[in-house]
PDB file of C-alpha atoms in Angstrom:
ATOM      1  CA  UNK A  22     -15.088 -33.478  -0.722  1.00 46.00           C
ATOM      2  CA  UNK A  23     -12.315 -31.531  -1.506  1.00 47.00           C
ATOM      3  CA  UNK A  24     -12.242 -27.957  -2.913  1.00 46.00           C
ATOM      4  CA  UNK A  25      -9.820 -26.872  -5.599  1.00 46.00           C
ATOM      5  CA  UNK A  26      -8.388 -23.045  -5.417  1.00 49.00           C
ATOM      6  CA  UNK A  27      -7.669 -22.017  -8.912  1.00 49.00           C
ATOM      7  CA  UNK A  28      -3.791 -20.146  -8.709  1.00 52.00           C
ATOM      8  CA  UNK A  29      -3.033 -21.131 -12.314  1.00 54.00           C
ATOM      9  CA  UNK A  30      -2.225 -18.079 -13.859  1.00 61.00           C
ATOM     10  CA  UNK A  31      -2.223 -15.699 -10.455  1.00 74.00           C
ATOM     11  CA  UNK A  32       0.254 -13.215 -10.479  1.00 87.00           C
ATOM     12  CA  UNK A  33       1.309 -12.320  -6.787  1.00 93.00           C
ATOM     13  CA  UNK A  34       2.278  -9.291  -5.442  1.00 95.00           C
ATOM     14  CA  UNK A  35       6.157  -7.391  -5.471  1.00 95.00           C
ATOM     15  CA  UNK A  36       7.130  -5.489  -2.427  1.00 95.00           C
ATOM     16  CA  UNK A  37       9.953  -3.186  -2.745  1.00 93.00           C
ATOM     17  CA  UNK A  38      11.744  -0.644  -0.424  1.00 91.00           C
ATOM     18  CA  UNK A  39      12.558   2.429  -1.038  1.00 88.00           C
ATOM     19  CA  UNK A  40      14.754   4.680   0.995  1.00 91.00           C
ATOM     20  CA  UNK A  41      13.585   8.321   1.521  1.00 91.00           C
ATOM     21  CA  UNK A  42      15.534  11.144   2.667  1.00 95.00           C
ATOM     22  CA  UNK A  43      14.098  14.798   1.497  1.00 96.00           C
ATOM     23  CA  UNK A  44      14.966  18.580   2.771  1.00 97.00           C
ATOM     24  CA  UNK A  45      12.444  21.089   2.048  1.00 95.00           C
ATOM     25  CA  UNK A  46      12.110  24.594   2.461  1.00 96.00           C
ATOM     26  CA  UNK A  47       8.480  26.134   3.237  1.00 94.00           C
ATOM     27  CA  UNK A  48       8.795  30.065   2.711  1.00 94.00           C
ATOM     28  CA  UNK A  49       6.524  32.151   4.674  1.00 92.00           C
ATOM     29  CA  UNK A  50       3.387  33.179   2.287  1.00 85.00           C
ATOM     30  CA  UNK A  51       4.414  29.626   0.230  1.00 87.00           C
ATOM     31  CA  UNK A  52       3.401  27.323   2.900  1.00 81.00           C
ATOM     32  CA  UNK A  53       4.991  28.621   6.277  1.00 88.00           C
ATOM     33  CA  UNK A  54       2.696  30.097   8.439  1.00 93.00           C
ATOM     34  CA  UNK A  55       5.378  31.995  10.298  1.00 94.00           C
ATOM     35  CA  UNK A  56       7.327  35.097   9.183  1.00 95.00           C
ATOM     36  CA  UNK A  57       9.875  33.046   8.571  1.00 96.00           C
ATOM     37  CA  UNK A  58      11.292  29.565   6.729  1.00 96.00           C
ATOM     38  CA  UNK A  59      10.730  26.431   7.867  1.00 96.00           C
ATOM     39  CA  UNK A  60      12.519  23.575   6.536  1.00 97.00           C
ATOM     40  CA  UNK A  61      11.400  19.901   6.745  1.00 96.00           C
ATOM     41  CA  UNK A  62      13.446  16.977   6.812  1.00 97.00           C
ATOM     42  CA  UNK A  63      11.377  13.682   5.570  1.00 93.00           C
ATOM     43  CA  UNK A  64      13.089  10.424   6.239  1.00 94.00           C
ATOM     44  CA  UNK A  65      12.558   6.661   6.619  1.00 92.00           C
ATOM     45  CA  UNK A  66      11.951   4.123   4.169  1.00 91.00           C
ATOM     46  CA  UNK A  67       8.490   3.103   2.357  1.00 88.00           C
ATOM     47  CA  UNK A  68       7.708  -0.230   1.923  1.00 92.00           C
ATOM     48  CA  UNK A  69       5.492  -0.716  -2.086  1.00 93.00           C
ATOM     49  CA  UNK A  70       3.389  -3.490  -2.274  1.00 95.00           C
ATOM     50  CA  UNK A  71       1.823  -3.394  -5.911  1.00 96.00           C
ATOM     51  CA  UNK A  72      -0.798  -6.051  -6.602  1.00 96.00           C
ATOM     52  CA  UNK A  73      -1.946  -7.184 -10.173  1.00 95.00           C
ATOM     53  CA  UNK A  74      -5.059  -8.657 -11.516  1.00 93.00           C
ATOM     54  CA  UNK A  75      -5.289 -12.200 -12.917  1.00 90.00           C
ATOM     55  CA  UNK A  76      -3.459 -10.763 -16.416  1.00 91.00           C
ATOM     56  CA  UNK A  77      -0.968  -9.408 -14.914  1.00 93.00           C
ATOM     57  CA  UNK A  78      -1.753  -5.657 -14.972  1.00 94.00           C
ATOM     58  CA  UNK A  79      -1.066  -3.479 -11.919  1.00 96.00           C
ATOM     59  CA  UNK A  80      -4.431  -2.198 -10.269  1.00 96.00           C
ATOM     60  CA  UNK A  81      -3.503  -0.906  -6.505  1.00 96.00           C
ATOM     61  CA  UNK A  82      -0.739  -0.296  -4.707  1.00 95.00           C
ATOM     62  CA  UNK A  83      -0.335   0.128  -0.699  1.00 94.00           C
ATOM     63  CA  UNK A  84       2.643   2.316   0.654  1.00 90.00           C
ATOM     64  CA  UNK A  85       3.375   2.530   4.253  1.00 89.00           C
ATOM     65  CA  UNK A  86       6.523   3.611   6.191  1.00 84.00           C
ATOM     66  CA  UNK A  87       9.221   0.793   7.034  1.00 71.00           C
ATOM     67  CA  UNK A  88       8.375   1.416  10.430  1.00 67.00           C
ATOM     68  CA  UNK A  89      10.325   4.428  11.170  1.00 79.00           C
ATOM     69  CA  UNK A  90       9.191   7.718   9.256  1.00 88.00           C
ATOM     70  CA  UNK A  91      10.165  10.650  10.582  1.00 92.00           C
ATOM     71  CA  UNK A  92       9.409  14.409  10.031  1.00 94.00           C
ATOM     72  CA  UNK A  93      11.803  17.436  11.696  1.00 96.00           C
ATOM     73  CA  UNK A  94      10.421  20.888  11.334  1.00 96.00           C
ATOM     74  CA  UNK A  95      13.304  23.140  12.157  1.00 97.00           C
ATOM     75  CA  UNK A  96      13.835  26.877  12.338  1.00 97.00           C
ATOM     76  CA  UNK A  97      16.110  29.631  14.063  1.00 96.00           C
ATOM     77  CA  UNK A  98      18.203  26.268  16.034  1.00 96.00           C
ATOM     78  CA  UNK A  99      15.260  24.403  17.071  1.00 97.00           C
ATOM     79  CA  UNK A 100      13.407  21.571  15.752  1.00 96.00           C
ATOM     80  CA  UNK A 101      10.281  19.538  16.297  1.00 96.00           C
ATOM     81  CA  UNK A 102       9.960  15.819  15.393  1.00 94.00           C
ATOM     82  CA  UNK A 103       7.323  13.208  14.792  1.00 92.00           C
ATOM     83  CA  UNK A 104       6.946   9.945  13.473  1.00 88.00           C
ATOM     84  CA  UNK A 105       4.777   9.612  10.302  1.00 84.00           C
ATOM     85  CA  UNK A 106       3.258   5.831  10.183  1.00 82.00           C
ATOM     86  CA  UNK A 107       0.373   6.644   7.575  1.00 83.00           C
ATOM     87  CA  UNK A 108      -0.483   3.657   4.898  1.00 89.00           C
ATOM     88  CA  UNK A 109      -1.389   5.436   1.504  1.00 90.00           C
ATOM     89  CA  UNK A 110      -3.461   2.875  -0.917  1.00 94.00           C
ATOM     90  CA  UNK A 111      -3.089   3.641  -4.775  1.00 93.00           C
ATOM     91  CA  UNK A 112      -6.156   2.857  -7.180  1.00 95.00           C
ATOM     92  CA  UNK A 113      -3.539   2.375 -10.122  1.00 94.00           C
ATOM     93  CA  UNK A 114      -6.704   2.103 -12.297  1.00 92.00           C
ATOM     94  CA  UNK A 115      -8.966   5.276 -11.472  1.00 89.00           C
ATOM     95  CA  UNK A 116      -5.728   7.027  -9.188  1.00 90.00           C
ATOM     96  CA  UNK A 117      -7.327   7.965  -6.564  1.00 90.00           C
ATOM     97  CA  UNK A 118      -5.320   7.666  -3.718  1.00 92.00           C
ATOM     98  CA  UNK A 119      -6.618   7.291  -0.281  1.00 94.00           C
ATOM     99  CA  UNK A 120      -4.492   7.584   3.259  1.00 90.00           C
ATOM    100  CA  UNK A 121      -5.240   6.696   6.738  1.00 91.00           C
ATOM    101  CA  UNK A 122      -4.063   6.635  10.197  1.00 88.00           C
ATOM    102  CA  UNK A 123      -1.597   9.158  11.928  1.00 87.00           C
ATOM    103  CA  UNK A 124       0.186  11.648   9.461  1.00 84.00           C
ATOM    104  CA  UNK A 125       1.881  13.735  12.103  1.00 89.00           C
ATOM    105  CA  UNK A 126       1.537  14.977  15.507  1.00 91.00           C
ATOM    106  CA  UNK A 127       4.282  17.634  15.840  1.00 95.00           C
ATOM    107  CA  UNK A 128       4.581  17.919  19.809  1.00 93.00           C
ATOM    108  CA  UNK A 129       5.678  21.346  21.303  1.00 94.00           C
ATOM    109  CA  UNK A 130       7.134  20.591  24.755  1.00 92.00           C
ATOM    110  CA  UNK A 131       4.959  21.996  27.520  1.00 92.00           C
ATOM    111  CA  UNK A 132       2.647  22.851  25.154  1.00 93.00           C
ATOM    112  CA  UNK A 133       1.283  19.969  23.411  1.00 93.00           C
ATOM    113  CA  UNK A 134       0.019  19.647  19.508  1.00 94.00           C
ATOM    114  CA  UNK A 135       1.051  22.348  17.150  1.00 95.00           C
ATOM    115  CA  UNK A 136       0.585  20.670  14.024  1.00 94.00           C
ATOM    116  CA  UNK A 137      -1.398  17.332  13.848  1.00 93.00           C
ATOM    117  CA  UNK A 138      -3.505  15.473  11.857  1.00 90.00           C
ATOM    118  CA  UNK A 139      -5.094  12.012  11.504  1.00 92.00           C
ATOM    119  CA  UNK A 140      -7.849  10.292   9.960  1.00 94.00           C
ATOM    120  CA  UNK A 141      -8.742   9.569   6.252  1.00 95.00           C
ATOM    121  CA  UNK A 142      -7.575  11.683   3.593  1.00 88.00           C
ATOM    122  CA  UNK A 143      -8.305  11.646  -0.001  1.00 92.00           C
ATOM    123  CA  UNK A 144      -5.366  13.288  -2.293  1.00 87.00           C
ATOM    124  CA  UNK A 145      -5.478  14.169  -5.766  1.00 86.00           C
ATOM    125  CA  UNK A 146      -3.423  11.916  -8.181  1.00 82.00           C
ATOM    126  CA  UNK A 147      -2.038  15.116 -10.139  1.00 84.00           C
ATOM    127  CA  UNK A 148      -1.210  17.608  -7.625  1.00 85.00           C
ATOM    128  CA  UNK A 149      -1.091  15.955  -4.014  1.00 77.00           C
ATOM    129  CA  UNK A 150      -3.624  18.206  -2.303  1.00 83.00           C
ATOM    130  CA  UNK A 151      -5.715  16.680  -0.085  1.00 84.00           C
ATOM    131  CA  UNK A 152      -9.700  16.806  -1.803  1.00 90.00           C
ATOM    132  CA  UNK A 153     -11.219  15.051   1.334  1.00 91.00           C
ATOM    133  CA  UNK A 154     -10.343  14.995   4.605  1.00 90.00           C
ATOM    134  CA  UNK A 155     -12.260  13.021   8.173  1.00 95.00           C
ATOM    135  CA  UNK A 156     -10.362  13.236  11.462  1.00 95.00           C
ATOM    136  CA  UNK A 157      -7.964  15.137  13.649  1.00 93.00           C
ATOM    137  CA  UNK A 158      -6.535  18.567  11.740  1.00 90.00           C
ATOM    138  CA  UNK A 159      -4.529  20.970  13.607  1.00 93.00           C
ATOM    139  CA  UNK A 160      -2.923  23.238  11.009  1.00 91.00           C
ATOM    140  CA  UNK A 161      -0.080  24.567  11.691  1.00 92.00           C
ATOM    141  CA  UNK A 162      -0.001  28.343  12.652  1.00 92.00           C
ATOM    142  CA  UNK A 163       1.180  31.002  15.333  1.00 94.00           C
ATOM    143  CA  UNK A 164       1.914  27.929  18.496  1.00 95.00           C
ATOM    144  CA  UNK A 165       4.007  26.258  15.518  1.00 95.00           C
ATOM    145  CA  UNK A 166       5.805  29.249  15.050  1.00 96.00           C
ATOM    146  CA  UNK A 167       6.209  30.488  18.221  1.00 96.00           C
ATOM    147  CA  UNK A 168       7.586  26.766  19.752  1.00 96.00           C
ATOM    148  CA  UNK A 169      10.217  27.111  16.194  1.00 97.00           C
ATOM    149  CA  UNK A 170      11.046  31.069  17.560  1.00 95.00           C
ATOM    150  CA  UNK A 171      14.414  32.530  18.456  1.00 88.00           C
TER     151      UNK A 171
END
């Protein structure tokens, strides 16, 4: 007996990478929890994976880092770093987007976490915020600031 797998008319899936290289600027009362701003450097590359149903029509997409994704959090001459390996999958048909794993873990020497989370998050398609969250969550706040101080 031999079975058959029907592939006639399968589209597979496209992988791309993208490079990513971002500054941003978090101004205290706009995101910084310190009396001062904090800039952010993103960096690394994502690797897209978009897969289609049998008629060729995109329905989900998976984005992870391309191994390397970094996040510095500097302010007044110092800086923090961490590596960012979190997988986001895309539900190109309802867009709800769903990450997991390790987002950050921002290290303060001789002090340990200041900012960290981890787990599942659910983000909303339109405006990024995260509507869900399960896991690790250390916000960032006053050991953030203080390991970022003059």
């Amino acid at each position: 007996a031999t079975l058959s797998v029907a592939t006639a008319g399968a589209v597979p899936p496209s992988t791309e990478m993208v490079p990513f290289d971002e500054i941003e600027v978090v101004e205290p009362g706009q995101g910084s929890p310190c009396s001062f701003a904090i800039t952010i450097h993103h960096e690394g590359t994502f690797i897209t994976t978009t897969f289609f149903n049998r008629d060729g029509v995109p329905i989900r997409r998976l984005l992870r880092s391309g191994g390397h994704f970094t996040e510095t959090y500097s302010a007044n001459g110092r800086s923090l770093r961490t590596v960012s390996p979190v997988p986001a999958h895309i539900d190109l048909i309802t867009g709800e987007i769903v990450a997991t794993g390790n987002q950050r873990h921002v290290i303060a020497p001789g002090v340990g976490p200041v900012y960290a989370q981890a787990g599942r998050y659910v983000l909303d398609p339109s405006t990024g915020e995260i509507t869900s969250f399960s896991g690790l969550n250390i916000p960032p706040g006053d050991e953030l600031c203080a390991a970022l101080s003059p």
